[in-house]
CSV table of C-alpha atoms and ligand atoms in Angstrom, one decimal:
chain,number,residue,atom,x,y,z
A,112,MET,CA,-15.8,13.0,16.1
A,113,LYS,CA,-19.5,12.7,14.6
A,114,ALA,CA,-21.4,10.1,15.9
A,115,PHE,CA,-22.5,7.0,14.0
A,116,GLU,CA,-24.5,3.8,14.1
A,117,TRP,CA,-21.9,0.5,15.2
A,118,SER,CA,-22.5,-2.5,13.3
A,119,ASN,CA,-21.4,-6.5,13.7
A,120,PRO,CA,-22.1,-8.4,11.0
A,121,THR,CA,-21.0,-12.1,10.9
A,122,ASN,CA,-20.7,-12.8,7.3
A,123,ILE,CA,-19.9,-10.7,4.1
A,124,THR,CA,-23.2,-10.6,2.5
A,125,GLU,CA,-24.6,-9.0,5.5
A,126,ALA,CA,-21.6,-6.8,5.9
A,127,VAL,CA,-22.1,-5.5,2.4
A,128,LYS,CA,-25.7,-5.1,2.8
A,129,LEU,CA,-25.1,-3.1,5.9
A,130,LEU,CA,-22.6,-0.8,4.0
A,131,GLN,CA,-24.9,0.0,0.9
A,132,THR,CA,-25.6,3.6,1.2
A,133,ALA,CA,-28.8,4.5,-0.3
A,134,ALA,CA,-27.6,7.2,-2.6
A,135,GLN,CA,-25.3,6.1,-5.5
A,136,GLY,CA,-22.2,7.8,-5.6
A,137,ALA,CA,-22.5,9.4,-2.2
A,138,ASP,CA,-19.4,11.3,-0.3
A,139,PRO,CA,-17.1,8.6,0.3
A,140,ASP,CA,-16.5,10.1,3.3
A,141,GLU,CA,-19.9,9.9,4.4
A,142,ALA,CA,-21.1,6.9,3.6
A,143,PRO,CA,-21.1,3.8,5.8
A,144,ARG,CA,-17.5,2.2,6.1
A,145,PRO,CA,-16.1,-1.4,6.5
A,146,MET,CA,-13.9,-1.3,9.9
A,147,ALA,CA,-10.9,-3.9,10.6
A,148,GLY,CA,-8.2,-3.3,12.8
A,149,GLY,CA,-9.8,0.6,13.4
A,150,GLN,CA,-6.0,2.1,13.7
A,151,ASP,CA,-6.2,4.5,10.8
A,152,LEU,CA,-10.2,4.2,10.1
A,153,LEU,CA,-11.0,5.9,14.1
A,154,THR,CA,-7.9,8.4,13.5
A,155,THR,CA,-9.5,10.0,10.5
A,156,ASN,CA,-13.1,10.1,12.2
A,157,LYS,CA,-11.6,11.2,15.2
A,158,HIS,CA,-10.5,14.3,12.8
A,159,TYR,CA,-13.6,14.8,10.5
A,160,ILE,CA,-11.5,13.6,7.4
A,161,THR,CA,-13.9,10.6,7.4
A,162,ARG,CA,-17.3,11.0,9.1
A,163,PRO,CA,-19.6,7.6,8.1
A,164,THR,CA,-23.1,7.6,9.1
A,165,ARG,CA,-22.2,4.0,10.1
A,166,ILE,CA,-19.2,1.6,10.7
A,167,VAL,CA,-19.3,-1.7,9.9
A,168,ASN,CA,-17.0,-4.1,11.8
A,169,LEU,CA,-15.7,-6.8,9.9
A,170,LYS,CA,-14.0,-8.4,12.9
A,171,GLY,CA,-17.1,-10.7,13.6
A,172,ILE,CA,-16.6,-12.2,9.8
A,173,ARG,CA,-15.0,-15.6,11.1
A,174,GLY,CA,-12.2,-17.3,8.6
A,175,LEU,CA,-11.9,-13.8,7.1
A,176,ASP,CA,-8.0,-13.9,8.4
A,177,ARG,CA,-6.5,-17.1,7.3
A,178,ILE,CA,-3.4,-17.3,5.3
A,179,GLU,CA,-3.0,-20.4,3.3
A,180,GLY,CA,-1.1,-22.0,0.1
A,181,ASN,CA,2.4,-22.4,-0.7
A,182,ALA,CA,5.3,-21.2,-3.1
A,183,LYS,CA,4.0,-24.1,-5.9
A,184,ARG,CA,0.0,-22.8,-5.4
A,185,GLY,CA,0.9,-18.9,-4.4
A,186,LEU,CA,-1.1,-17.5,-1.3
A,187,LYS,CA,-4.3,-16.4,-0.4
A,188,ILE,CA,-4.4,-14.0,2.2
A,189,GLY,CA,-8.0,-13.4,4.1
A,190,ALA,CA,-8.5,-9.4,4.6
A,191,LEU,CA,-8.6,-9.6,8.1
A,192,ALA,CA,-5.0,-11.6,8.5
A,193,THR,CA,-2.7,-9.2,10.6
A,194,LEU,CA,0.4,-7.8,9.9
A,195,THR,CA,2.0,-10.2,12.5
A,196,GLN,CA,0.6,-13.2,10.9
A,197,ILE,CA,1.9,-12.3,7.9
A,198,GLU,CA,5.5,-11.2,9.1
A,199,GLU,CA,5.3,-14.5,11.5
A,200,ASN,CA,4.1,-17.2,8.6
A,201,GLU,CA,6.6,-19.8,7.7
A,202,GLU,CA,5.6,-20.3,4.5
A,203,VAL,CA,5.2,-16.7,3.4
A,204,ARG,CA,8.9,-15.8,5.3
A,205,ARG,CA,10.2,-18.8,3.1
A,206,SER,CA,8.8,-18.5,-0.4
A,207,PHE,CA,7.9,-15.1,-0.4
A,208,PRO,CA,10.4,-13.1,1.8
A,209,GLY,CA,9.5,-9.7,0.3
A,210,LEU,CA,6.2,-9.8,1.6
A,211,ALA,CA,7.1,-10.8,5.6
A,212,GLU,CA,10.2,-7.8,5.2
A,213,ALA,CA,7.2,-5.9,4.3
A,214,ALA,CA,5.3,-6.7,7.2
A,215,LEU,CA,7.6,-6.7,9.7
A,216,SER,CA,8.7,-2.9,8.3
A,217,VAL,CA,5.7,-1.5,9.3
A,218,ALA,CA,5.5,0.3,12.6
A,219,THR,CA,5.7,-1.2,16.2
A,220,PRO,CA,4.6,-5.1,17.4
A,221,GLN,CA,1.5,-3.2,18.8
A,222,ILE,CA,0.5,-1.5,15.5
A,223,ARG,CA,1.0,-4.9,13.5
A,224,ASN,CA,-0.8,-6.9,15.9
A,225,LEU,CA,-4.1,-4.9,15.1
A,226,GLY,CA,-3.0,-3.9,11.9
A,227,THR,CA,-4.9,-6.0,9.3
A,228,ILE,CA,-3.7,-6.3,5.2
A,229,GLY,CA,-6.8,-5.2,4.1
A,230,GLY,CA,-6.8,-2.0,6.3
A,231,ASN,CA,-3.4,-1.7,5.0
A,232,LEU,CA,-4.0,-1.6,1.9
A,233,CYS,CA,-7.1,0.9,1.6
A,234,GLN,CA,-5.3,3.3,4.5
A,235,ARG,CA,-5.5,6.7,3.8
A,236,PRO,CA,-2.6,9.0,3.4
A,237,ARG,CA,-0.6,10.6,5.8
A,238,CYS,CA,0.3,14.2,4.2
A,239,TRP,CA,-0.3,16.3,7.0
A,240,TYR,CA,-2.4,18.6,5.3
A,241,TYR,CA,-4.6,16.3,4.6
A,242,ARG,CA,-4.8,15.0,8.0
A,243,LEU,CA,-5.2,18.2,9.9
A,244,GLU,CA,-9.0,19.1,10.6
A,245,ASP,CA,-9.1,22.6,9.7
A,246,VAL,CA,-7.3,22.6,6.4
A,247,ILE,CA,-10.1,21.7,3.5
A,248,CYS,CA,-7.3,20.4,0.6
A,249,LEU,CA,-7.9,19.1,-2.6
A,250,LYS,CA,-8.5,15.6,-1.4
A,251,LYS,CA,-11.1,16.4,1.1
A,252,GLY,CA,-12.9,18.7,-1.4
A,253,GLY,CA,-11.0,22.3,-1.4
A,254,SER,CA,-9.7,23.8,-4.1
A,255,GLN,CA,-5.8,23.2,-3.4
A,256,CYS,CA,-2.8,21.1,-2.7
A,257,TYR,CA,-1.7,22.7,0.0
A,258,ALA,CA,2.0,20.6,-0.4
A,259,ALA,CA,2.5,21.7,-4.0
A,260,THR,CA,4.1,25.0,-2.8
A,261,GLY,CA,4.3,24.1,0.8
A,262,GLU,CA,5.8,21.8,3.5
A,263,ASN,CA,6.8,19.2,0.6
A,264,LYS,CA,9.1,17.3,1.9
A,265,TYR,CA,7.3,14.5,2.4
A,266,ASN,CA,5.4,14.4,-0.8
A,267,ALA,CA,5.4,12.6,-4.0
A,268,ILE,CA,8.4,13.2,-6.4
A,269,LEU,CA,6.5,10.8,-9.1
A,270,GLY,CA,3.2,11.0,-10.4
A,271,GLY,CA,2.2,14.0,-8.3
A,272,GLY,CA,-0.7,16.3,-9.0
A,273,PRO,CA,-3.2,17.8,-9.0
A,274,SER,CA,-2.5,16.5,-5.4
A,275,PHE,CA,0.5,15.5,-4.3
A,276,ILE,CA,0.4,12.9,-1.3
A,277,VAL,CA,2.3,9.8,-1.3
A,278,HIS,CA,0.6,6.2,-0.9
A,279,PRO,CA,1.3,5.1,2.8
A,280,SER,CA,1.3,1.2,2.6
A,281,ASP,CA,4.4,-0.8,3.0
A,282,LEU,CA,2.4,-4.0,1.2
A,283,ALA,CA,1.0,-2.6,-1.8
A,284,PRO,CA,5.2,-2.0,-3.4
A,285,ILE,CA,5.4,-5.6,-2.5
A,286,LEU,CA,2.2,-7.2,-3.3
A,287,LEU,CA,2.3,-5.3,-6.6
A,288,ALA,CA,6.0,-6.6,-7.4
A,289,LEU,CA,4.5,-10.2,-6.7
A,290,ASN,CA,1.5,-9.8,-8.8
A,291,ALA,CA,-1.1,-9.9,-6.3
A,292,SER,CA,-4.5,-9.2,-7.1
A,293,VAL,CA,-7.5,-8.8,-4.5
A,294,ALA,CA,-10.9,-10.6,-4.5
A,295,VAL,CA,-13.7,-8.3,-3.6
A,296,THR,CA,-17.1,-8.3,-2.9
A,297,GLY,CA,-20.4,-5.5,-2.8
A,298,PRO,CA,-23.5,-4.8,-3.6
A,299,SER,CA,-22.5,-6.1,-7.5
A,300,GLY,CA,-21.3,-9.1,-6.7
A,301,ASN,CA,-17.8,-10.3,-6.6
A,302,ARG,CA,-14.8,-9.0,-8.7
A,303,GLN,CA,-11.3,-9.3,-8.7
A,304,ILE,CA,-9.2,-6.6,-9.3
A,305,ALA,CA,-5.1,-7.2,-9.8
A,306,LEU,CA,-3.3,-4.5,-7.9
A,307,GLU,CA,-2.0,-3.3,-11.3
A,308,LYS,CA,-5.5,-1.3,-11.7
A,309,PHE,CA,-6.2,-0.7,-8.4
A,310,PHE,CA,-4.8,2.0,-6.9
A,311,THR,CA,-5.7,5.8,-8.6
A,312,LEU,CA,-3.8,8.5,-9.3
A,313,PRO,CA,-5.4,11.9,-8.3
A,314,SER,CA,-4.4,12.9,-11.7
A,315,GLU,CA,-7.1,10.1,-13.3
A,316,GLY,CA,-10.1,12.0,-11.9
A,317,ASN,CA,-10.7,10.3,-8.5
A,318,LEU,CA,-9.2,13.0,-5.7
A,319,ARG,CA,-11.6,11.8,-3.2
A,320,ARG,CA,-10.1,8.0,-3.1
A,321,GLU,CA,-7.2,6.2,-3.5
A,322,ASN,CA,-8.6,3.3,-4.9
A,323,VAL,CA,-11.0,2.1,-7.3
A,324,LEU,CA,-13.2,0.5,-4.4
A,325,GLN,CA,-17.0,1.5,-4.9
A,326,ASN,CA,-19.0,2.4,-1.7
A,327,GLY,CA,-19.7,-0.8,0.2
A,328,GLU,CA,-17.2,-2.9,-1.4
A,329,VAL,CA,-15.2,-4.9,0.9
A,330,ILE,CA,-11.5,-7.0,0.1
A,331,THR,CA,-12.2,-10.1,1.6
A,332,GLU,CA,-8.8,-12.0,-0.1
A,333,ILE,CA,-5.7,-10.9,-1.3
A,334,GLN,CA,-4.1,-13.5,-3.9
A,335,VAL,CA,-0.6,-13.6,-4.4
A,336,PRO,CA,0.2,-15.7,-7.4
A,337,SER,CA,3.0,-18.7,-7.8
A,338,SER,CA,6.2,-17.3,-9.4
A,339,ARG,CA,9.7,-17.8,-10.1
A,340,MET,CA,10.8,-14.3,-8.8
A,341,ALA,CA,9.1,-14.5,-5.1
A,342,ALA,CA,11.4,-16.5,-3.6
A,343,ARG,CA,13.9,-13.5,-4.6
A,344,SER,CA,12.2,-11.1,-3.5
A,345,THR,CA,12.6,-8.3,-0.8
A,346,TYR,CA,11.7,-5.0,0.5
A,347,LEU,CA,13.8,-2.4,1.4
A,348,LYS,CA,12.5,0.5,3.3
A,349,PHE,CA,13.8,4.4,4.6
A,350,LYS,CA,12.8,5.6,7.4
A,351,GLU,CA,13.8,8.9,9.3
A,352,ARG,CA,13.3,7.2,12.5
A,353,SER,CA,14.0,4.0,13.2
A,354,SER,CA,11.9,2.6,15.7
A,355,LEU,CA,9.2,3.5,13.9
A,356,ASP,CA,8.1,5.6,10.6
A,357,PHE,CA,6.4,5.4,7.7
A,358,ALA,CA,8.6,5.2,4.5
A,359,LEU,CA,10.5,8.3,3.1
A,360,SER,CA,11.4,6.1,0.4
A,361,ALA,CA,11.3,2.1,-0.3
A,362,VAL,CA,11.7,-0.4,-3.0
A,363,ALA,CA,9.9,-3.9,-3.7
A,364,ALA,CA,12.3,-5.5,-5.8
A,365,ALA,CA,11.6,-9.3,-7.2
A,366,VAL,CA,13.5,-11.3,-10.1
A,367,GLU,CA,13.9,-14.5,-11.8
A,368,VAL,CA,17.7,-15.1,-13.0
A,369,GLY,CA,18.5,-18.5,-14.8
A,370,THR,CA,21.2,-21.0,-14.3
A,371,ASP,CA,23.8,-18.6,-16.1
A,372,GLY,CA,22.8,-15.8,-13.9
A,373,VAL,CA,21.1,-14.0,-16.7
A,374,VAL,CA,17.9,-11.6,-15.7
A,375,LYS,CA,14.7,-14.0,-16.8
A,376,GLN,CA,12.2,-11.1,-15.4
A,377,ALA,CA,12.6,-8.6,-13.1
A,378,ARG,CA,9.6,-6.3,-11.1
A,379,ILE,CA,10.7,-3.2,-9.1
A,380,VAL,CA,8.3,-1.3,-7.3
A,381,LEU,CA,9.0,2.2,-5.7
A,382,GLY,CA,6.8,2.8,-2.4
A,383,GLY,CA,6.6,6.3,-0.6
A,384,VAL,CA,7.5,8.3,-3.7
A,385,ALA,CA,4.0,8.4,-5.6
A,386,PRO,CA,0.5,8.3,-4.9
A,387,VAL,CA,0.4,5.2,-6.0
A,388,PRO,CA,3.0,2.3,-5.7
A,389,TRP,CA,5.1,3.3,-8.2
A,390,ARG,CA,6.4,0.7,-11.3
A,391,ALA,CA,9.3,1.0,-12.8
A,392,PRO,CA,8.6,-0.6,-16.1
A,393,GLU,CA,11.9,0.7,-18.2
A,394,ALA,CA,14.1,-0.4,-15.0
A,395,GLU,CA,12.9,-4.1,-15.7
A,396,ALA,CA,13.2,-4.0,-18.9
A,397,PHE,CA,16.5,-3.0,-18.9
A,398,LEU,CA,17.4,-5.7,-16.5
A,399,THR,CA,15.8,-8.4,-18.2
A,400,GLY,CA,18.6,-10.1,-20.7
A,401,LYS,CA,21.4,-9.0,-18.7
A,402,LYS,CA,23.3,-10.0,-15.6
A,403,LEU,CA,23.8,-8.6,-12.7
A,404,ASP,CA,26.9,-6.0,-11.7
A,405,ALA,CA,27.4,-3.1,-9.9
A,406,ASN,CA,27.1,-1.0,-13.2
A,407,ILE,CA,23.8,-2.4,-14.3
A,408,LEU,CA,22.2,-1.9,-11.2
A,409,ALA,CA,23.6,1.5,-11.0
A,410,GLU,CA,21.8,1.7,-14.8
A,411,ALA,CA,18.9,0.5,-13.5
A,412,ALA,CA,18.4,2.7,-10.5
A,413,LYS,CA,18.6,5.6,-12.8
A,414,LEU,CA,15.8,4.5,-15.1
A,415,ALA,CA,13.9,3.9,-12.4
A,416,LEU,CA,13.8,7.2,-11.2
A,417,ARG,CA,13.5,8.9,-14.8
A,418,GLY,CA,10.6,10.9,-14.7
A,419,ALA,CA,11.1,12.3,-11.0
A,420,GLN,CA,9.8,15.8,-10.4
A,421,PRO,CA,10.7,16.6,-7.1
A,422,LEU,CA,9.0,19.7,-5.3
A,423,GLU,CA,10.7,22.2,-3.6
A,424,LYS,CA,11.8,20.3,-0.6
A,425,ASN,CA,12.0,16.6,-1.3
A,426,ALA,CA,14.7,16.2,-4.1
A,427,TYR,CA,17.1,14.1,-1.6
A,428,LYS,CA,14.1,11.5,-2.6
A,429,VAL,CA,16.0,11.2,-5.9
A,430,PRO,CA,19.3,9.7,-4.6
A,431,LEU,CA,18.1,8.1,-1.7
A,432,THR,CA,15.4,6.1,-3.9
A,433,GLN,CA,18.1,4.8,-6.7
A,434,THR,CA,20.5,4.0,-3.8
A,435,LEU,CA,17.3,1.4,-2.0
A,436,VAL,CA,17.0,0.2,-5.7
A,437,ARG,CA,20.7,-0.5,-6.0
A,438,ARG,CA,20.8,-2.3,-2.8
A,439,ALA,CA,16.9,-4.0,-3.1
A,440,LEU,CA,18.9,-5.5,-6.9
A,441,ALA,CA,22.0,-6.5,-5.4
A,442,LYS,CA,20.1,-8.2,-2.8
A,443,VAL,CA,18.0,-10.1,-4.5
A,444,GLY,CA,20.5,-10.9,-7.5
A,445,ASN,CA,23.7,-11.8,-5.0
A,446,VAL,CA,25.3,-9.1,-5.9
A,447,ALA,CA,28.4,-7.7,-4.3
A,448,THR,CA,28.6,-3.9,-3.7
A,449,ALA,CA,31.1,-1.9,-2.5
B,264,LIG,C1,1.4,5.2,14.5
B,264,LIG,C2,1.1,4.5,13.2
B,264,LIG,C3,2.2,4.2,12.3
B,264,LIG,C4,1.9,3.5,11.4
B,264,LIG,N1,3.3,3.3,10.6
B,264,LIG,C5,2.8,2.6,9.1
B,264,LIG,C6,3.8,1.8,8.5
B,264,LIG,O1,5.2,2.3,9.0
B,264,LIG,N2,3.9,1.3,7.0
B,264,LIG,C7,2.7,1.2,6.9
B,264,LIG,O2,1.9,0.5,5.8
B,264,LIG,N3,1.6,1.1,7.8
B,264,LIG,C8,1.6,1.7,9.1
B,264,LIG,N4,0.6,2.1,9.7
B,264,LIG,C9,-0.8,1.9,9.5
B,264,LIG,C10,-1.5,0.6,10.1
B,264,LIG,O3,-0.1,-0.4,9.6
B,264,LIG,C11,-2.1,-0.2,9.6
B,264,LIG,O4,-2.1,-0.8,8.0
B,264,LIG,C12,-3.6,0.6,9.2
B,264,LIG,O5,-3.7,1.9,10.4
B,264,LIG,C13,-4.7,0.0,8.8
B,264,LIG,O6,-5.2,-1.3,9.2
B,264,LIG,P1,-6.5,-1.7,10.1
B,264,LIG,O7,-6.5,-2.7,9.8
B,264,LIG,O8,-6.6,-1.0,10.9
B,264,LIG,O9,-7.5,-0.8,9.3
B,264,LIG,P2,-8.9,0.3,9.4
B,264,LIG,O10,-8.1,1.5,10.4
B,264,LIG,O11,-9.7,-1.0,10.1
B,264,LIG,O12,-8.9,0.5,8.2
B,264,LIG,C14,-8.4,1.2,7.1
B,264,LIG,C15,-9.1,1.8,6.0
B,264,LIG,O13,-9.2,0.9,5.0
B,264,LIG,C16,-10.7,0.5,5.1
B,264,LIG,N5,-10.8,-1.2,5.6
B,264,LIG,C17,-10.1,-1.8,6.3
B,264,LIG,N6,-10.4,-3.0,5.7
B,264,LIG,C18,-11.3,-2.8,4.9
B,264,LIG,C19,-11.2,-4.3,3.7
B,264,LIG,N7,-11.6,-5.4,4.2
B,264,LIG,N8,-12.0,-3.7,2.7
B,264,LIG,C20,-11.9,-2.4,2.3
B,264,LIG,N9,-11.5,-1.7,3.3
B,264,LIG,C21,-11.3,-1.8,4.5
B,264,LIG,C22,-11.5,1.4,6.1
B,264,LIG,O14,-12.8,1.5,6.0
B,264,LIG,C23,-10.8,2.2,6.6
B,264,LIG,O15,-11.1,3.2,5.5
B,264,LIG,C24,1.0,3.0,10.8
B,264,LIG,C25,-0.6,3.3,11.8
B,264,LIG,C26,0.0,4.5,12.9
B,264,LIG,C27,-1.2,4.1,14.1
């Protein structure tokens, strides 16, 4: 690990000042970085993937771990709220069940006790080529994505190229399904970013980062609006090891169903299959105005995966994800399945 300066600010203004770099556009992996639970940042530092000159510890900033709100007002979740706090929060469980399920699906109690929602959204990809210290892949400034033709069982089937990472966060898909946004403070002030616009594809020319945050910017809060879909939301995740693992595939789904049983609106977001949490707008549009039954779910599942382009070793993700889409929709739509 490269030596770094350690700072302990007690408020956001101070934190942002400490995160500022002299050079605008400095290498994002060498610029000062904020640290929350530290579970990912310290790992990437140990492997020289990130080499920040300074680490700015956010945990001394009071009040950044609050969870406030309810079904009517929506939720405001401080960036330092841990996954355990989210999973155990009664209001989240009752009114935003998919969010509680997603938090609970992460790793182990120890990791959830330390991991924060801000860190979870900003954690770096798990592709093993990216994580290997000696491999300088495309995302580390190299010239090649080794997963494209190598060991790509865990990589992207949607939205890949030129890098084929998948986004590792379990909270990102459900927060996107719930139409959440993040409040950010940085050297140029405050801004609000819809999660829809937060994550970036490798093809969008931002290969070294996975989101639109600039050096020096810190997420302070995650805002989940009140929505008629929130109470009927779920997160289903398939992992190779049931004890703890990242998603091979996951589905966040939320629907609003009228008293006549007709879907008024639907959101489907896939996890573990694309470099960003992947929305399925065709499937969502198809569901709107329909009464859910097994055939409709099967058709929606097909549409959600339309455009999938598996690599040599990950075609299994297509039927796996279709099954998860069907199951998630059956759950939120109360549809009995065989
Ligand atoms: C063994 C293991 C298994 C895991 N399994 C899963 C899993 O199945 N699903 C899953 O979703 N996650 C998983 N995780 C990730 C874990 O849940 C944490 O979310 C993750 O480690 C990051 O949280 P943290 O608070 O420790 O962030 P940190 O390590 O402190 O930060 C992570 C990154 O986010 C940046 N960052 C942190 N906070 C902010 C902020 N407020 N604003 C801007 N940038 C910020 C940091 O600079 C760093 O780049 C796993 C982690 C481990 C170690």
